[in-house]
Amino acid sequence: MAMKFGGAMVLVVIASVMMGASMANPGWNDNNGYALPPKQSNGPTEVPPKKIIVGGSENWHFGFDYSTWAHKSGPFYVNDTLVFKYDQPSDNNTHPHSVYVFPSFWSYMRCDLERATMVANVSDGAGDGFEFTLSQKWKLYFFACGQSGGFHCSTGKMRFSVVSLPRPWKWHG
Ligand SMILES: *[C@@H]1O[C@H](CO)[C@@H](O)[C@H](O)[C@H]1NC(C)=O
Ligand SMILES: *[C@@H]1O[C@H](CO)[C@@H](O)[C@H](O)[C@H]1NC(C)=O
Ligand SMILES: *[C@@H]1O[C@H](CO)[C@@H](O)[C@H](O)[C@H]1NC(C)=O
Ligand SMILES: [Cu+2]
């Protein structure tokens, strides 16, 4: 129900954004008041994909509330890339991290890592970080750190979900 309502809202928003852009465009009413499309318009195009660092300046570590971060940082769109940056295992870092993807809401809720797929190991978050592209449209992705048998996922709050919305459009005047 919420999804259906959301879909209708998205359509209304898109329609009003497009109308707003057209009316704001100089030259729209140049032809004696008759509405003509602006001459040099290329039509609307998709906003290019973004790279988003998971956790922002916090990066990927134990104890930060990633679920709240995801709610504040969305919406996310198909082909956006999430970047996970985390310390490598070393003498000074006895609590390394990783990135797992759960196949379902229930495995995510239980931090059931046996059902999850490791997409980045403890070393992959070094340097510029591990990049995960949200390549499927309208997919719910469930992420977590897989370390310490689910302890980082549950107590450490290192888990969040995102939905990959269709890419937004931008009007070129
Ligand atoms: C996402 O990227 C792929 C590969 O670049 C491309 O084929 C696809 O059309 C893109 N999808 C959307 C919705 O932009
Ligand atoms: C650990 O920290 C010490 C002192 O801060 C440093 O000298 C050493 O190189 C570090 N070791 C690693 C593996 O990063
Ligand atoms: C992690 O994966 C990389 C490839 O992405 C591999 O080169 C590296 O050996 C792996 N490291 C560990 C600790 O498994
Ligand atoms: Cu972790």
Short mmCIF file of C-alpha atoms and ligand atoms in Angstrom, two decimals:
data_model
loop_
_atom_site.label_atom_id
_atom_site.label_comp_id
_atom_site.label_asym_id
_atom_site.label_seq_id
_atom_site.Cartn_x
_atom_site.Cartn_y
_atom_site.Cartn_z
CA MET A 1 0.00 0.00 0.00
CA ALA A 2 2.75 2.41 0.97
CA MET A 3 4.70 1.50 -2.17
CA LYS A 4 1.70 2.14 -4.42
CA PHE A 5 1.04 5.48 -2.81
CA GLY A 6 4.76 6.29 -3.10
CA GLY A 7 4.70 5.47 -6.81
CA ALA A 8 1.78 7.83 -7.40
CA MET A 9 3.54 10.54 -5.45
CA VAL A 10 6.69 10.10 -7.53
CA LEU A 11 4.64 10.57 -10.73
CA VAL A 12 3.02 13.72 -9.37
CA VAL A 13 6.40 15.08 -8.33
CA ILE A 14 7.96 14.29 -11.72
CA ALA A 15 5.01 15.93 -13.54
CA SER A 16 5.19 19.09 -11.46
CA VAL A 17 8.98 19.29 -11.73
CA MET A 18 8.73 19.05 -15.52
CA MET A 19 5.99 21.69 -15.68
CA GLY A 20 7.96 23.97 -13.41
CA ALA A 21 11.06 23.58 -15.55
CA SER A 22 9.11 24.33 -18.73
CA MET A 23 7.45 27.45 -17.39
CA ALA A 24 10.67 28.73 -15.90
CA ASN A 25 12.36 28.36 -19.26
CA PRO A 26 12.84 31.72 -21.05
CA GLY A 27 11.51 31.66 -24.61
CA TRP A 28 8.61 29.38 -23.77
CA ASN A 29 6.03 32.00 -24.74
CA ASP A 30 8.00 33.86 -27.42
CA ASN A 31 5.65 32.93 -30.26
CA ASN A 32 2.86 35.46 -29.52
CA GLY A 33 1.89 33.60 -26.44
CA TYR A 34 1.73 30.20 -28.10
CA ALA A 35 3.60 27.60 -26.18
CA LEU A 36 6.56 26.27 -28.14
CA PRO A 37 9.24 24.00 -26.79
CA PRO A 38 12.45 25.88 -26.00
CA LYS A 39 14.67 25.86 -29.10
CA GLN A 40 17.87 24.49 -27.64
CA SER A 41 16.31 21.96 -25.31
CA ASN A 42 17.71 18.48 -25.44
CA GLY A 43 14.84 17.17 -23.37
CA PRO A 44 15.18 15.65 -19.95
CA THR A 45 18.16 13.41 -19.28
CA GLU A 46 19.03 11.12 -16.41
CA VAL A 47 21.01 12.58 -13.54
CA PRO A 48 24.40 10.79 -13.65
CA PRO A 49 25.14 8.12 -11.00
CA LYS A 50 26.84 9.12 -7.76
CA LYS A 51 29.43 7.52 -5.50
CA ILE A 52 28.36 7.60 -1.87
CA ILE A 53 30.78 6.82 0.95
CA VAL A 54 28.98 4.60 3.44
CA GLY A 55 28.91 6.38 6.80
CA GLY A 56 30.27 9.60 5.27
CA SER A 57 33.33 10.76 7.19
CA GLU A 58 32.76 7.93 9.70
CA ASN A 59 33.53 5.32 7.06
CA TRP A 60 32.69 1.69 7.97
CA HIS A 61 33.33 0.92 11.65
CA PHE A 62 31.86 -0.71 14.73
CA GLY A 63 29.15 1.20 16.64
CA PHE A 64 28.02 3.80 14.10
CA ASP A 65 24.28 3.65 13.33
CA TYR A 66 24.31 2.81 9.61
CA SER A 67 20.58 2.24 9.46
CA THR A 68 19.96 5.86 10.45
CA TRP A 69 22.74 6.98 8.13
CA ALA A 70 21.04 5.18 5.21
CA HIS A 71 17.67 6.79 5.99
CA LYS A 72 19.22 10.25 6.09
CA SER A 73 21.43 9.73 3.04
CA GLY A 74 18.88 8.35 0.62
CA PRO A 75 17.20 8.11 -1.71
CA PHE A 76 19.59 5.90 -3.64
CA TYR A 77 19.17 5.22 -7.35
CA VAL A 78 20.03 2.34 -9.63
CA ASN A 79 23.69 2.53 -10.74
CA ASP A 80 24.71 4.64 -7.77
CA THR A 81 27.82 3.20 -6.12
CA LEU A 82 28.27 2.65 -2.39
CA VAL A 83 31.88 2.94 -1.22
CA PHE A 84 32.91 1.02 1.92
CA LYS A 85 36.12 2.31 3.48
CA TYR A 86 37.59 0.50 6.47
CA ASP A 87 40.90 -0.17 8.19
CA GLN A 88 42.85 -3.21 7.13
CA PRO A 89 43.73 -5.94 9.61
CA SER A 90 47.02 -5.04 11.24
CA ASP A 91 48.79 -5.22 14.57
CA ASN A 92 46.95 -2.06 15.54
CA ASN A 93 43.54 -3.07 14.30
CA THR A 94 42.39 -6.27 15.93
CA HIS A 95 38.79 -5.71 14.79
CA PRO A 96 38.73 -5.80 11.02
CA HIS A 97 35.57 -5.45 8.95
CA SER A 98 34.05 -6.83 5.79
CA VAL A 99 30.90 -6.45 3.67
CA TYR A 100 28.17 -9.08 3.24
CA VAL A 101 24.89 -8.98 1.35
CA PHE A 102 21.83 -10.83 2.69
CA PRO A 103 19.37 -12.51 0.34
CA SER A 104 16.27 -11.61 2.36
CA PHE A 105 14.81 -9.30 4.97
CA TRP A 106 14.62 -12.12 7.53
CA SER A 107 18.24 -13.19 7.24
CA TYR A 108 19.16 -9.49 7.53
CA MET A 109 17.00 -9.04 10.65
CA ARG A 110 18.63 -12.06 12.31
CA CYS A 111 22.15 -11.18 11.09
CA ASP A 112 22.17 -14.71 9.68
CA LEU A 113 25.56 -14.58 7.96
CA GLU A 114 25.43 -18.21 6.92
CA ARG A 115 22.86 -17.18 4.32
CA ALA A 116 24.75 -14.07 3.30
CA THR A 117 27.32 -13.59 0.55
CA MET A 118 30.65 -11.98 1.25
CA VAL A 119 31.21 -9.23 -1.31
CA ALA A 120 34.29 -7.66 0.31
CA ASN A 121 36.86 -9.33 2.58
CA VAL A 122 38.76 -7.76 5.47
CA SER A 123 41.33 -6.23 3.12
CA ASP A 124 39.08 -4.85 0.40
CA GLY A 125 38.14 -1.66 2.28
CA ALA A 126 41.67 -0.26 2.16
CA GLY A 127 42.71 2.82 0.21
CA ASP A 128 39.88 4.18 -1.91
CA GLY A 129 37.60 1.51 -0.47
CA PHE A 130 35.40 -1.24 -1.81
CA GLU A 131 32.82 -0.16 -4.40
CA PHE A 132 29.42 -1.80 -4.73
CA THR A 133 27.16 -0.60 -7.56
CA LEU A 134 23.38 -0.86 -7.10
CA SER A 135 22.97 -2.35 -10.55
CA GLN A 136 19.39 -3.64 -10.29
CA LYS A 137 16.38 -1.32 -10.33
CA TRP A 138 13.76 -1.58 -7.55
CA LYS A 139 15.89 -3.97 -5.52
CA LEU A 140 16.14 -4.01 -1.75
CA TYR A 141 19.79 -4.47 -0.83
CA PHE A 142 20.72 -5.63 2.67
CA PHE A 143 24.30 -4.96 3.78
CA ALA A 144 26.23 -5.86 6.92
CA CYS A 145 29.68 -6.39 8.30
CA GLY A 146 30.28 -10.13 8.60
CA GLN A 147 32.87 -10.11 11.37
CA SER A 148 32.72 -11.77 14.80
CA GLY A 149 29.87 -14.12 13.91
CA GLY A 150 27.26 -11.37 13.52
CA PHE A 151 28.36 -9.29 16.52
CA HIS A 152 29.33 -6.34 14.30
CA CYS A 153 26.02 -6.69 12.45
CA SER A 154 23.79 -6.76 15.54
CA THR A 155 25.48 -5.01 18.48
CA GLY A 156 27.86 -3.04 16.28
CA LYS A 157 24.99 -1.64 14.15
CA MET A 158 27.01 -2.30 11.01
CA ARG A 159 24.00 -3.04 8.85
CA PHE A 160 21.58 -1.13 6.65
CA SER A 161 19.26 -1.57 3.71
CA VAL A 162 18.71 0.57 0.63
CA VAL A 163 16.26 0.41 -2.25
CA SER A 164 17.52 1.26 -5.74
CA LEU A 165 14.96 3.66 -7.20
CA PRO A 166 14.77 4.45 -10.93
CA ARG A 167 17.18 7.25 -11.78
CA PRO A 168 15.77 10.79 -11.57
CA TRP A 169 15.59 13.08 -14.60
CA LYS A 170 17.00 16.52 -15.12
CA TRP A 171 15.60 19.07 -17.58
CA HIS A 172 18.05 20.79 -19.90
CA GLY A 173 16.78 24.22 -20.98
C1 LIG B 1 23.21 1.17 -15.42
O1 LIG B 1 24.49 1.02 -15.98
C2 LIG B 1 24.57 0.02 -16.97
C3 LIG B 1 26.02 -0.16 -17.36
O2 LIG B 1 26.65 1.07 -17.54
C4 LIG B 1 23.67 0.41 -18.14
O3 LIG B 1 23.71 -0.59 -19.13
C5 LIG B 1 22.26 0.58 -17.63
O4 LIG B 1 21.43 1.03 -18.67
C6 LIG B 1 22.20 1.54 -16.48
N1 LIG B 1 20.86 1.54 -15.93
C7 LIG B 1 20.17 2.66 -15.71
C8 LIG B 1 18.80 2.49 -15.18
O5 LIG B 1 20.64 3.77 -15.90
C1 LIG B 2 51.13 0.25 14.95
O1 LIG B 2 51.32 1.48 15.65
C2 LIG B 2 52.68 1.74 15.93
C3 LIG B 2 52.76 3.01 16.79
O2 LIG B 2 51.62 3.80 16.67
C4 LIG B 2 53.44 1.89 14.60
O3 LIG B 2 54.80 2.15 14.88
C5 LIG B 2 53.30 0.61 13.81
O4 LIG B 2 53.91 0.76 12.56
C6 LIG B 2 51.83 0.25 13.62
N1 LIG B 2 51.75 -1.06 13.01
C7 LIG B 2 50.99 -1.30 11.94
C8 LIG B 2 51.03 -2.70 11.41
O5 LIG B 2 50.29 -0.46 11.44
C1 LIG B 3 40.69 -10.29 -0.26
O1 LIG B 3 40.29 -10.29 -1.62
C2 LIG B 3 41.31 -9.84 -2.48
C3 LIG B 3 40.69 -9.74 -3.86
O2 LIG B 3 39.67 -8.79 -3.83
C4 LIG B 3 42.49 -10.80 -2.44
O3 LIG B 3 43.50 -10.34 -3.29
C5 LIG B 3 42.99 -10.88 -1.01
O4 LIG B 3 44.00 -11.87 -0.92
C6 LIG B 3 41.87 -11.22 -0.05
N1 LIG B 3 42.38 -11.06 1.30
C7 LIG B 3 42.03 -11.89 2.29
C8 LIG B 3 42.60 -11.57 3.62
O5 LIG B 3 41.25 -12.82 2.13
CU CU B 4 32.79 -4.85 11.36
#
